[in-house]
Coordinates of C-alpha atoms and ligand atoms in Angstrom, one line a residue:
X1 CA -9.3 -15.0 -43.1
X2 CA -11.1 -12.5 -40.8
X3 CA -8.9 -9.9 -39.4
X4 CA -8.6 -10.1 -35.6
X5 CA -10.4 -7.1 -34.0
X6 CA -8.2 -4.1 -33.5
X7 CA -9.0 -3.0 -29.9
X8 CA -8.7 0.4 -28.5
X9 CA -9.4 1.1 -24.8
X10 CA -10.5 4.6 -23.8
X11 CA -10.5 5.4 -20.1
X12 CA -12.4 8.6 -19.1
X13 CA -10.5 10.3 -16.3
X14 CA -10.8 14.1 -17.0
X15 CA -13.4 14.8 -14.4
X16 CA -12.6 16.7 -11.2
X17 CA -14.6 14.5 -8.8
X18 CA -15.9 17.6 -7.0
X19 CA -17.5 15.7 -4.3
X20 CA -14.2 14.1 -3.2
X21 CA -13.3 17.6 -2.0
X22 CA -9.6 16.8 -2.6
X23 CA -6.6 18.4 -4.2
X24 CA -5.9 14.9 -5.6
X25 CA -7.8 14.1 -8.8
X26 CA -10.5 11.6 -8.0
X27 CA -9.0 8.8 -10.2
X28 CA -5.7 9.0 -8.2
X29 CA -7.2 8.1 -4.9
X30 CA -5.7 4.9 -3.6
X31 CA -7.7 1.8 -2.9
X32 CA -6.0 -1.3 -1.6
X33 CA -2.9 -1.2 -3.7
X34 CA -3.8 0.7 -6.8
X35 CA -5.4 4.0 -7.6
X36 CA -9.0 4.0 -8.9
X37 CA -7.5 4.5 -12.3
X38 CA -5.0 1.8 -11.8
X39 CA -7.8 -0.7 -11.0
X40 CA -9.6 0.2 -14.1
X41 CA -6.5 -0.1 -16.3
X42 CA -5.7 -3.5 -14.8
X43 CA -9.3 -4.7 -15.4
X44 CA -8.8 -3.7 -19.0
X45 CA -5.3 -5.1 -19.4
X46 CA -6.3 -8.7 -20.3
X47 CA -8.2 -7.3 -23.3
X48 CA -4.8 -7.0 -24.9
X49 CA -5.7 -3.7 -26.4
X50 CA -3.7 -2.4 -29.3
X51 CA -3.7 1.0 -27.7
X52 CA -5.0 2.5 -24.5
X53 CA -6.0 6.2 -24.3
X54 CA -6.6 7.9 -21.1
X55 CA -8.6 11.2 -21.3
X56 CA -7.1 13.6 -18.7
X57 CA -8.2 17.0 -17.7
X58 CA -8.4 17.9 -14.0
X59 CA -5.0 17.4 -12.4
X60 CA -3.7 16.4 -15.9
X61 CA -0.1 16.6 -14.9
X62 CA -0.5 14.4 -11.8
X63 CA -2.5 11.9 -13.8
X64 CA 0.1 11.8 -16.6
X65 CA 2.9 11.3 -14.1
X66 CA 0.9 8.4 -12.5
X67 CA 0.3 6.8 -15.9
X68 CA 4.0 7.0 -16.8
X69 CA 4.6 4.9 -13.7
X70 CA 1.8 2.3 -13.8
X71 CA 0.9 2.2 -17.5
X72 CA 3.7 3.7 -19.6
X73 CA 2.2 2.3 -22.8
X74 CA -1.1 4.2 -22.3
X75 CA -1.5 7.5 -24.1
X76 CA -2.8 10.4 -22.1
X77 CA -5.0 12.8 -24.2
X78 CA -5.9 16.2 -22.8
X79 CA -9.6 17.3 -22.6
X80 CA -9.0 20.8 -21.6
X81 CA -12.6 21.5 -20.8
X82 CA -15.0 18.8 -19.5
X83 CA -17.8 19.1 -22.0
X84 CA -19.2 15.7 -21.4
X85 CA -18.4 12.0 -21.8
X86 CA -19.2 12.0 -25.5
X87 CA -16.9 14.9 -26.0
X88 CA -14.2 13.1 -24.1
X89 CA -14.4 10.0 -26.3
X90 CA -14.4 12.2 -29.4
X91 CA -11.2 13.8 -28.3
X92 CA -9.7 10.5 -27.4
X93 CA -10.4 9.1 -30.9
X94 CA -9.0 12.1 -32.6
X95 CA -5.7 11.2 -31.1
X96 CA -5.6 7.7 -32.6
X97 CA -5.4 6.7 -36.2
X98 CA -8.8 6.1 -37.9
X99 CA -9.5 2.4 -38.1
X100 CA -12.0 -0.4 -37.7
X101 CA -12.3 -2.6 -34.7
X102 CA -13.6 -2.3 -31.2
X103 CA -13.5 0.7 -28.9
X104 CA -13.9 -0.1 -25.3
X105 CA -14.8 2.9 -23.1
X106 CA -14.5 2.7 -19.3
X107 CA -15.3 5.4 -16.8
X108 CA -12.2 6.0 -14.7
X109 CA -14.0 5.6 -11.4
X110 CA -15.3 1.9 -11.4
X111 CA -12.5 0.2 -9.5
X112 CA -14.3 -3.0 -8.6
X113 CA -14.8 -3.9 -12.3
X114 CA -13.3 -7.4 -12.9
X115 CA -11.3 -8.3 -16.0
X116 CA -13.7 -11.3 -16.6
X117 CA -16.7 -8.9 -16.8
X118 CA -15.2 -6.4 -19.2
X119 CA -13.8 -9.4 -21.2
X120 CA -17.3 -10.9 -21.4
X121 CA -18.8 -7.6 -22.5
X122 CA -16.3 -7.3 -25.3
X123 CA -16.6 -10.9 -26.4
X124 CA -20.4 -10.6 -26.5
X125 CA -20.2 -7.4 -28.4
X126 CA -17.8 -8.7 -31.0
X127 CA -19.6 -12.0 -31.4
X128 CA -22.9 -10.3 -32.0
X129 CA -21.2 -7.8 -34.4
X130 CA -23.2 -5.1 -32.5
X131 CA -22.7 -1.4 -33.2
X132 CA -22.6 -0.7 -29.5
X133 CA -23.0 -2.7 -26.3
X134 CA -23.4 -1.2 -22.8
X135 CA -22.7 -3.0 -19.5
X136 CA -25.8 -2.7 -17.4
X137 CA -26.7 -3.8 -13.9
X138 CA -29.8 -4.1 -11.8
X139 CA -29.1 -2.1 -8.7
X140 CA -31.0 -1.5 -5.4
X141 CA -30.6 2.2 -5.6
X142 CA -30.2 3.8 -9.1
X143 CA -30.1 7.4 -7.8
X144 CA -27.9 9.6 -10.0
X145 CA -27.2 7.0 -12.7
X146 CA -28.2 6.7 -16.3
X147 CA -31.2 4.3 -16.9
X148 CA -31.4 1.6 -19.5
X149 CA -34.7 2.2 -21.4
X150 CA -35.9 -0.9 -23.2
X151 CA -38.7 -1.2 -25.8
X152 CA -41.7 -3.6 -25.5
X153 CA -39.5 -6.4 -26.9
X154 CA -36.9 -5.8 -24.2
X155 CA -34.4 -4.3 -26.7
X156 CA -32.4 -1.3 -25.7
X157 CA -34.0 1.9 -26.9
X158 CA -31.9 4.5 -25.3
X159 CA -30.0 5.5 -22.2
X160 CA -31.4 8.4 -20.3
X161 CA -29.7 10.3 -17.6
X162 CA -31.5 10.7 -14.3
X163 CA -31.7 14.4 -14.6
X164 CA -33.3 14.1 -18.0
X165 CA -35.6 11.2 -17.1
X166 CA -39.3 11.3 -16.5
X167 CA -40.9 9.6 -13.5
X168 CA -41.4 6.2 -15.3
X169 CA -37.8 6.2 -16.4
X170 CA -36.6 7.1 -13.0
X171 CA -38.3 4.0 -11.6
X172 CA -36.1 1.8 -13.7
X173 CA -33.5 0.0 -11.6
X174 CA -31.4 -1.2 -14.6
X175 CA -28.6 1.3 -14.9
X176 CA -25.7 2.1 -17.2
X177 CA -22.4 1.1 -15.5
X178 CA -20.4 3.5 -17.7
X179 CA -18.6 0.6 -19.5
X180 CA -19.1 0.1 -23.2
X181 CA -17.9 -1.6 -26.3
X182 CA -18.4 0.1 -29.7
X183 CA -17.8 -0.6 -33.3
X184 CA -15.1 2.0 -34.0
X185 CA -16.4 3.2 -37.4
X186 CA -20.0 3.6 -36.2
X187 CA -19.0 5.2 -33.0
X188 CA -17.0 7.9 -34.8
X189 CA -20.0 8.6 -37.0
X190 CA -22.4 8.9 -34.1
X191 CA -20.1 11.0 -32.0
X192 CA -20.2 13.6 -34.8
X193 CA -23.9 13.9 -34.3
X194 CA -24.2 14.4 -30.6
X195 CA -26.1 17.4 -29.4
X196 CA -25.9 19.2 -26.1
X197 CA -29.6 19.5 -25.8
X198 CA -29.8 18.1 -22.2
X199 CA -30.0 19.3 -18.7
X200 CA -26.2 19.7 -18.4
X201 CA -25.6 21.1 -21.8
X202 CA -23.0 18.4 -22.4
X203 CA -22.2 15.9 -25.1
X204 CA -23.4 12.6 -23.6
X205 CA -21.7 9.4 -24.8
X206 CA -24.9 7.6 -23.8
X207 CA -26.8 9.4 -26.5
X208 CA -24.8 7.3 -29.0
X209 CA -27.0 4.4 -28.2
X210 CA -30.3 6.2 -29.1
X211 CA -28.7 7.6 -32.3
X212 CA -27.5 4.2 -33.5
X213 CA -30.8 2.5 -32.6
X214 CA -32.7 5.2 -34.6
X215 CA -30.4 4.5 -37.5
X216 CA -31.4 0.9 -37.4
X217 CA -28.0 -0.3 -36.1
X218 CA -27.8 -3.2 -33.7
X219 CA -27.2 -2.1 -30.1
X220 CA -27.1 -4.4 -27.2
X221 CA -27.1 -4.6 -23.4
X222 CA -24.7 -6.9 -21.5
X223 CA -25.9 -7.4 -17.9
X224 CA -23.3 -7.7 -15.2
X225 CA -23.9 -10.7 -12.9
X226 CA -22.8 -8.8 -9.8
X227 CA -23.8 -5.2 -9.7
X228 CA -21.1 -4.4 -7.1
X229 CA -18.6 -4.4 -9.9
X230 CA -20.3 -1.5 -11.5
X231 CA -20.3 0.8 -8.4
X232 CA -18.7 4.1 -9.1
X233 CA -17.1 6.4 -6.6
X234 CA -18.1 10.0 -6.2
X235 CA -17.2 10.9 -2.6
X236 CA -15.1 9.6 0.3
X237 CA -18.0 7.8 1.8
X238 CA -18.5 5.7 -1.3
X239 CA -14.7 5.2 -1.5
X240 CA -14.7 3.7 2.0
X241 CA -17.6 1.5 1.1
X242 CA -15.8 0.3 -2.0
X243 CA -12.7 -0.4 0.1
X244 CA -14.7 -2.6 2.4
X245 CA -16.2 -4.5 -0.6
X246 CA -12.8 -5.0 -2.2
X247 CA -11.3 -6.1 1.1
X248 CA -13.9 -8.8 1.4
X249 CA -13.4 -9.9 -2.2
X250 CA -9.6 -10.1 -1.7
X251 CA -9.8 -11.9 1.7
X252 CA -12.3 -14.5 0.4
X253 CA -10.0 -15.3 -2.5
X254 CA -7.0 -15.8 -0.2
X255 CA -8.9 -18.0 2.2
X256 CA -10.0 -20.1 -0.7
X257 CA -6.4 -20.6 -1.7
X258 CA -5.5 -21.9 1.7
X259 CA -4.5 -18.9 3.8
X260 CA -6.0 -18.4 7.2
X261 CA -7.4 -15.0 8.1
X262 CA -8.4 -15.0 11.7
X263 CA -10.3 -11.8 11.5
X264 CA -11.1 -10.9 7.8
X265 CA -13.0 -7.8 8.9
X266 CA -9.8 -6.2 10.2
X267 CA -7.4 -7.6 7.6
X268 CA -6.5 -5.3 4.7
X269 CA -4.6 -6.9 1.9
X270 CA -3.6 -4.9 -1.2
X271 CA -4.4 -6.5 -4.6
X272 CA -0.7 -6.6 -5.3
X273 CA 0.2 -8.8 -2.3
X274 CA 0.9 -12.6 -2.5
X275 CA 0.5 -15.1 0.3
X276 CA 1.5 -18.8 0.3
X277 CA -0.4 -21.7 1.7
X278 CA -1.0 -22.0 5.4
X279 CA 0.1 -18.5 6.1
X280 CA -1.9 -17.3 9.1
X281 CA -2.9 -13.6 9.3
X282 CA -4.1 -12.5 12.7
X283 CA -6.4 -9.5 13.3
X284 CA -5.8 -5.9 12.6
X285 CA -3.1 -6.5 9.9
X286 CA -2.4 -4.5 6.8
X287 CA -0.4 -6.1 4.0
X288 CA 0.5 -3.6 1.3
X289 CA 2.3 -3.0 -2.0
X290 CA 4.7 -5.8 -3.1
X291 CA 4.5 -7.7 0.2
X292 CA 4.9 -11.5 -0.2
X293 CA 4.2 -13.9 2.7
X294 CA 5.7 -17.4 2.6
X295 CA 4.0 -20.7 3.5
X296 CA 3.1 -21.2 7.1
X297 CA 4.2 -17.7 8.2
X298 CA 2.4 -16.1 11.1
X299 CA 1.6 -12.4 10.6
X300 CA -0.1 -10.3 13.2
X301 CA -1.9 -9.3 15.3
X302 CA -1.4 -5.6 14.7
X303 CA 1.1 -5.7 11.9
X304 CA 1.7 -3.5 8.9
X305 CA 3.9 -4.9 6.1
X306 CA 4.7 -2.6 3.1
X307 CA 6.7 -4.0 0.2
X308 CA 8.1 -6.6 2.6
X309 CA 9.1 -10.2 1.9
X310 CA 8.4 -12.7 4.6
X311 CA 9.9 -16.2 4.3
X312 CA 8.2 -19.5 5.1
X313 CA 7.4 -20.2 8.8
X314 CA 8.6 -16.8 9.9
X315 CA 6.6 -14.8 12.4
X316 CA 5.9 -11.1 12.7
X317 CA 3.9 -9.9 15.7
X318 CA 2.7 -6.3 16.4
X319 CA 5.3 -4.7 14.1
X320 CA 5.7 -2.3 11.2
X321 CA 7.9 -3.1 8.2
X322 CA 8.7 -1.2 5.0
X323 CA 10.9 -2.6 2.3
X324 CA 12.3 -5.3 4.5
X325 CA 13.1 -9.0 4.1
X326 CA 12.4 -11.6 6.8
X327 CA 14.0 -14.9 6.2
X328 CA 12.6 -18.4 6.7
X329 CA 11.8 -19.1 10.3
X330 CA 12.9 -15.7 11.4
X331 CA 11.0 -13.9 14.2
X332 CA 10.1 -10.3 14.5
X333 CA 8.5 -8.3 17.3
X334 CA 6.4 -7.7 19.3
X335 CA 7.0 -4.0 18.6
X336 CA 9.7 -4.0 16.0
X337 CA 10.2 -1.5 13.2
X338 CA 11.9 -2.8 10.1
X339 CA 12.9 -0.1 7.6
X340 CA 14.0 -0.3 4.0
X341 CA 16.7 -2.9 3.3
X342 CA 16.5 -4.5 6.7
X343 CA 17.3 -8.1 5.8
X344 CA 17.0 -10.9 8.3
X345 CA 18.5 -14.2 7.3
X346 CA 17.0 -17.6 8.2
X347 CA 16.0 -18.0 11.8
X348 CA 17.3 -14.5 12.8
X349 CA 15.5 -12.7 15.5
X350 CA 14.6 -9.0 15.9
X351 CA 12.8 -8.6 19.2
X352 CA 11.0 -5.9 21.2
X353 CA 11.5 -2.2 20.6
X354 CA 14.2 -2.9 18.0
X355 CA 14.6 -0.8 14.8
X356 CA 16.6 -2.1 11.9
X357 CA 17.5 -0.1 8.7
X358 CA 19.7 -1.0 5.8
X359 CA 21.3 -3.9 7.6
X360 CA 21.9 -7.6 7.2
X361 CA 21.3 -9.8 10.2
X362 CA 22.8 -13.2 9.6
X363 CA 21.3 -16.6 10.1
X364 CA 20.4 -17.4 13.6
X365 CA 21.6 -14.1 14.9
X366 CA 19.5 -12.2 17.5
X367 CA 18.8 -8.6 18.3
X368 CA 16.4 -9.2 21.1
X369 CA 15.7 -5.9 22.9
X370 CA 15.7 -2.1 22.7
X371 CA 18.2 -1.6 20.0
X372 CA 18.8 0.5 16.8
X373 CA 20.7 -1.3 14.0
X374 CA 21.4 1.0 11.2
X375 CA 23.8 0.4 8.2
X376 CA 25.2 -2.8 9.7
X377 CA 26.3 -6.2 8.7
X378 CA 25.9 -8.8 11.4
X379 CA 27.2 -12.3 10.8
X380 CA 25.7 -15.6 11.8
X381 CA 24.8 -16.9 15.3
X382 CA 25.7 -13.6 16.8
X383 CA 23.9 -12.0 19.8
X384 CA 23.6 -8.3 20.2
X385 CA 23.1 -7.1 23.8
X386 CA 20.1 -5.2 24.9
X387 CA 19.9 -1.4 24.5
X388 CA 22.6 -1.1 21.9
X389 CA 22.9 1.6 19.2
X390 CA 24.7 1.3 15.9
X391 CA 25.8 4.9 15.7
X392 CA 25.8 5.2 11.9
X393 CA 25.6 9.0 11.3
X394 CA 28.3 11.5 11.9
X395 CA 26.0 14.4 11.0
X396 CA 27.0 14.4 7.4
X397 CA 27.6 10.8 6.2
X398 CA 26.4 7.4 7.1
X399 CA 28.9 4.7 8.0
X400 CA 28.7 0.9 8.4
X401 CA 29.3 -1.4 11.3
X402 CA 30.4 -4.9 10.6
X403 CA 30.0 -7.6 13.3
X404 CA 31.3 -11.1 12.6
X405 CA 29.9 -14.6 13.3
X406 CA 29.3 -16.0 16.8
X407 CA 30.0 -12.6 18.4
X408 CA 28.5 -11.7 21.8
X409 CA 28.2 -8.0 22.3
X410 CA 27.4 -6.6 25.7
X411 CA 24.3 -4.7 26.7
X412 CA 24.2 -1.0 26.2
X413 CA 26.9 -0.8 23.6
X414 CA 27.4 2.0 21.1
X415 CA 29.1 0.9 17.9
X416 CA 30.5 4.1 16.4
X417 CA 30.8 3.4 12.7
X418 CA 32.8 2.7 10.8
X419 CA 33.9 0.0 13.1
X420 CA 34.3 -3.8 13.0
X421 CA 33.8 -6.5 15.6
X422 CA 35.5 -9.8 14.6
X423 CA 34.3 -13.4 14.6
X424 CA 33.8 -14.8 18.0
X425 CA 34.6 -11.4 19.7
X426 CA 32.9 -10.2 22.9
X427 CA 32.3 -6.6 24.0
X428 CA 31.7 -5.5 27.5
X429 CA 28.4 -4.1 28.7
X430 CA 28.2 -0.3 28.5
X431 CA 31.0 0.0 26.0
X432 CA 31.3 2.7 23.4
X433 CA 33.1 0.8 20.6
X434 CA 35.0 3.2 18.5
X435 CA 37.9 0.9 17.5
X436 CA 37.8 -2.4 15.8
X437 CA 37.6 -5.5 18.1
X438 CA 39.7 -8.3 16.6
X439 CA 38.3 -11.8 16.3
X440 CA 38.2 -13.5 19.7
X441 CA 39.0 -10.4 21.7
X442 CA 37.0 -8.8 24.5
X443 CA 36.5 -5.1 23.7
X444 CA 36.0 -3.0 26.8
X445 CA 35.4 0.7 26.4
X446 CA 34.0 2.3 29.6
X447 CA 34.9 4.1 32.8
X448 CA 36.1 2.0 35.7
X449 CA 33.7 2.0 38.6
X450 CA 34.8 3.5 41.9
X451 CA 32.8 3.4 45.1
X452 CA 33.0 6.2 47.6
X453 CA 32.4 4.5 50.8
X454 CA 30.0 6.2 53.2
X455 CA 29.0 9.0 50.8
X456 CA 25.3 8.8 51.4
X457 CA 25.4 9.0 55.2
X458 CA 27.8 12.0 54.9
X459 CA 26.1 13.9 52.1
X460 CA 22.5 12.9 52.6
X461 CA 22.1 12.6 56.3
X462 CA 18.7 11.9 57.6
X463 CA 17.3 10.5 54.4
X464 CA 15.7 7.1 54.2
X465 CA 18.7 6.0 52.2
X466 CA 21.2 7.1 54.8
X467 CA 19.2 5.3 57.5
X468 CA 19.1 2.2 55.4
X469 CA 22.8 2.4 54.9
X470 CA 23.3 2.8 58.6
X471 CA 21.1 -0.1 59.4
X472 CA 23.2 -2.1 57.0
X473 CA 26.0 -1.5 59.4
X474 CA 28.0 0.9 57.2
X475 CA 29.4 3.0 60.1
X476 CA 32.9 2.7 58.7
X477 CA 32.0 4.5 55.5
X478 CA 30.8 7.6 57.3
X479 CA 34.3 8.3 58.7
X480 CA 36.2 6.8 55.8
X481 CA 34.9 9.4 53.4
X482 CA 36.2 12.3 55.3
X483 CA 38.6 14.3 53.2
X484 CA 37.9 12.1 50.1
X485 CA 36.6 13.3 46.8
X486 CA 34.6 16.4 46.5
X487 CA 31.0 16.3 45.3
X488 CA 31.9 17.2 41.8
X489 CA 34.6 14.7 41.5
X490 CA 32.4 12.0 42.8
X491 CA 29.7 12.8 40.3
X492 CA 31.7 13.6 37.2
X493 CA 35.2 12.4 37.8
X494 CA 37.7 10.0 36.4
X495 CA 36.7 8.3 33.2
X496 CA 39.6 5.9 32.8
X497 CA 38.9 2.6 31.2
X498 CA 39.4 -0.8 32.5
X499 CA 42.9 -1.9 31.6
X500 CA 42.6 -5.6 31.8
X501 CA 39.9 -8.0 30.7
X502 CA 39.2 -9.8 34.0
X503 CA 35.6 -9.4 35.0
X504 CA 34.7 -7.1 32.2
X505 CA 32.6 -9.2 30.0
X506 CA 29.6 -9.3 32.1
X507 CA 25.9 -8.9 31.4
X508 CA 25.3 -9.5 27.8
X509 CA 21.7 -10.3 27.3
X510 CA 20.1 -13.0 25.3
Ligands
UD1_601 C1 -22.1 8.6 -16.4 C2 -23.1 8.1 -17.5 C3 -24.3 7.5 -16.7 C4 -23.8 6.3 -16.0 C5 -22.7 6.7 -15.0 C6 -22.0 5.5 -14.4 C7 -23.0 9.8 -19.2 C8 -23.6 11.0 -19.8 N1 -23.6 9.3 -18.2 O1 -22.7 9.5 -15.6 O2 -25.3 7.1 -17.7 O3 -24.8 5.7 -15.3 O4 -21.7 7.4 -15.7 O5 -21.2 5.9 -13.4 O6 -22.0 9.4 -19.7 N2 -15.5 12.5 -17.8 C9 -14.5 13.0 -18.7 N3 -14.8 14.2 -19.3 C10 -16.0 14.8 -19.3 C11 -17.0 14.2 -18.4 C12 -16.7 13.1 -17.7 O7 -13.4 12.5 -18.8 O8 -16.1 15.8 -19.9 C13 -15.2 11.3 -17.1 C14 -15.2 11.4 -15.6 O9 -13.9 11.8 -15.1 C15 -15.7 10.1 -15.1 C16 -16.5 9.6 -16.3 O10 -16.1 10.3 -17.4 O11 -14.6 9.2 -14.9 C17 -18.0 9.7 -16.0 O12 -18.3 11.0 -15.8 P1 -19.3 11.5 -14.7 O13 -19.5 12.9 -14.8 O14 -19.0 10.8 -13.4 O15 -20.7 10.9 -15.3 P2 -21.9 10.4 -14.5 O16 -22.8 11.6 -14.3 O17 -21.5 9.6 -13.4
MG602 MG1 -19.9 9.4 -12.1

């Protein structure tokens, strides 16, 4: 029985990417949900390689750290000096046990490569029992790339780098994509014979093809159907162009699965995001990381969701969310900010200018306006009045606020945690709630209002306000205030709280 092919994947990622002009190694630049390197690794993943080697050099520590996060099974191998792509592969193979099988080499900067394409390359290579197969593409502008030089019979003769090419070769528009499959044994032999006799004085992996061909070994070209997949990335202008191409590819795929994108040109969906049928994404929306959008949900316009789960039929409008959960049928925004562990249950509402962090908002509960909810648990069918603050931080530690079911809290409340408001309880507008409010009680915690009659006419005579007061027939006030509270008492005085409950529970907002 024939042995299944042992497969080794080698990703070349030691280069600096000088033209990126970045402290971040080129292969770590992000592109819609993965780094450039991450895209390449995920394109190679379905090959089911027995081992994956990533050649690291520039920014080796950063690249190693990234690998440990995204591809812990991959082995980083250090190429201390970048002496060429052939040298890089030689070093990579020195780090793995000698053996037969297929070696797949992929440049680390071709993020649009599809798994199907690299899979087809490897299958064609293995079925033909070729010594080496290169992925090629016909491109509109081959500038800077290696050219595929074919003989009179159309067979691959060699790959020539642009800087080493003559005028006829430069006119060739069929280019080397930097993605290859090799027979492991014959690759090792050929790598031992590479010279540095070229314009850059480097060991070129591409020279392996000429060497094998001269030795009478079968070498092959596999042509990519869509040259876009083979585009590399050398500077930030190219990176932006790749981002646009990948966006279009992702968006088209979602529309074909039954998601409506109202303005695909301004909709940016990471490759890691999932959307369910009949979700509608309005313009200028970014869906990033592990975000999941349920069936029939409405997202946008002007929304950024990062690692956020949105349930079916929920809506999120002009808002920013990170690490949040929005339950089925819940509504968010316009202008809401959901921070990590903000959890909205079914049909909950977080309205305008509301920030929520590390809090559960129960089913059907509403936080409609101008409020900060931090470290809180809010029960079901509760309404939080406008302009409230869950005061969670004492300067050293964070504390929780718990609000029960069917509670109605007044506008402009401070809940000074740790504190609890029971089921069915109310609180008065303007209250600073520092003590627990039992179930069903009205919590009132504010200064009693006093009116100093006639104050304006006496203290601000001649002003429009005083005249208006006088027109209102407030003559009695002008005399009544004589000998009353001093200015400072009037402005800053008595802060006693309302003793009873009558008339206190006004002006909650809904
Ligand atoms: C290479 C090919 C060229 C092909 C092009 C496709 C060679 C000699 N040329 O050219 O035919 O058309 O890719 O994009 O291979 N790297 C290392 N160590 C090194 C040198 C490079 O790891 O010593 C890595 C780089 O980080 C990069 C990849 O190999 O990911 C390709 O290197 P690069 O210098 O970009 O090669 P090109 O000149 O683009
Ligand atoms: Mg390159």
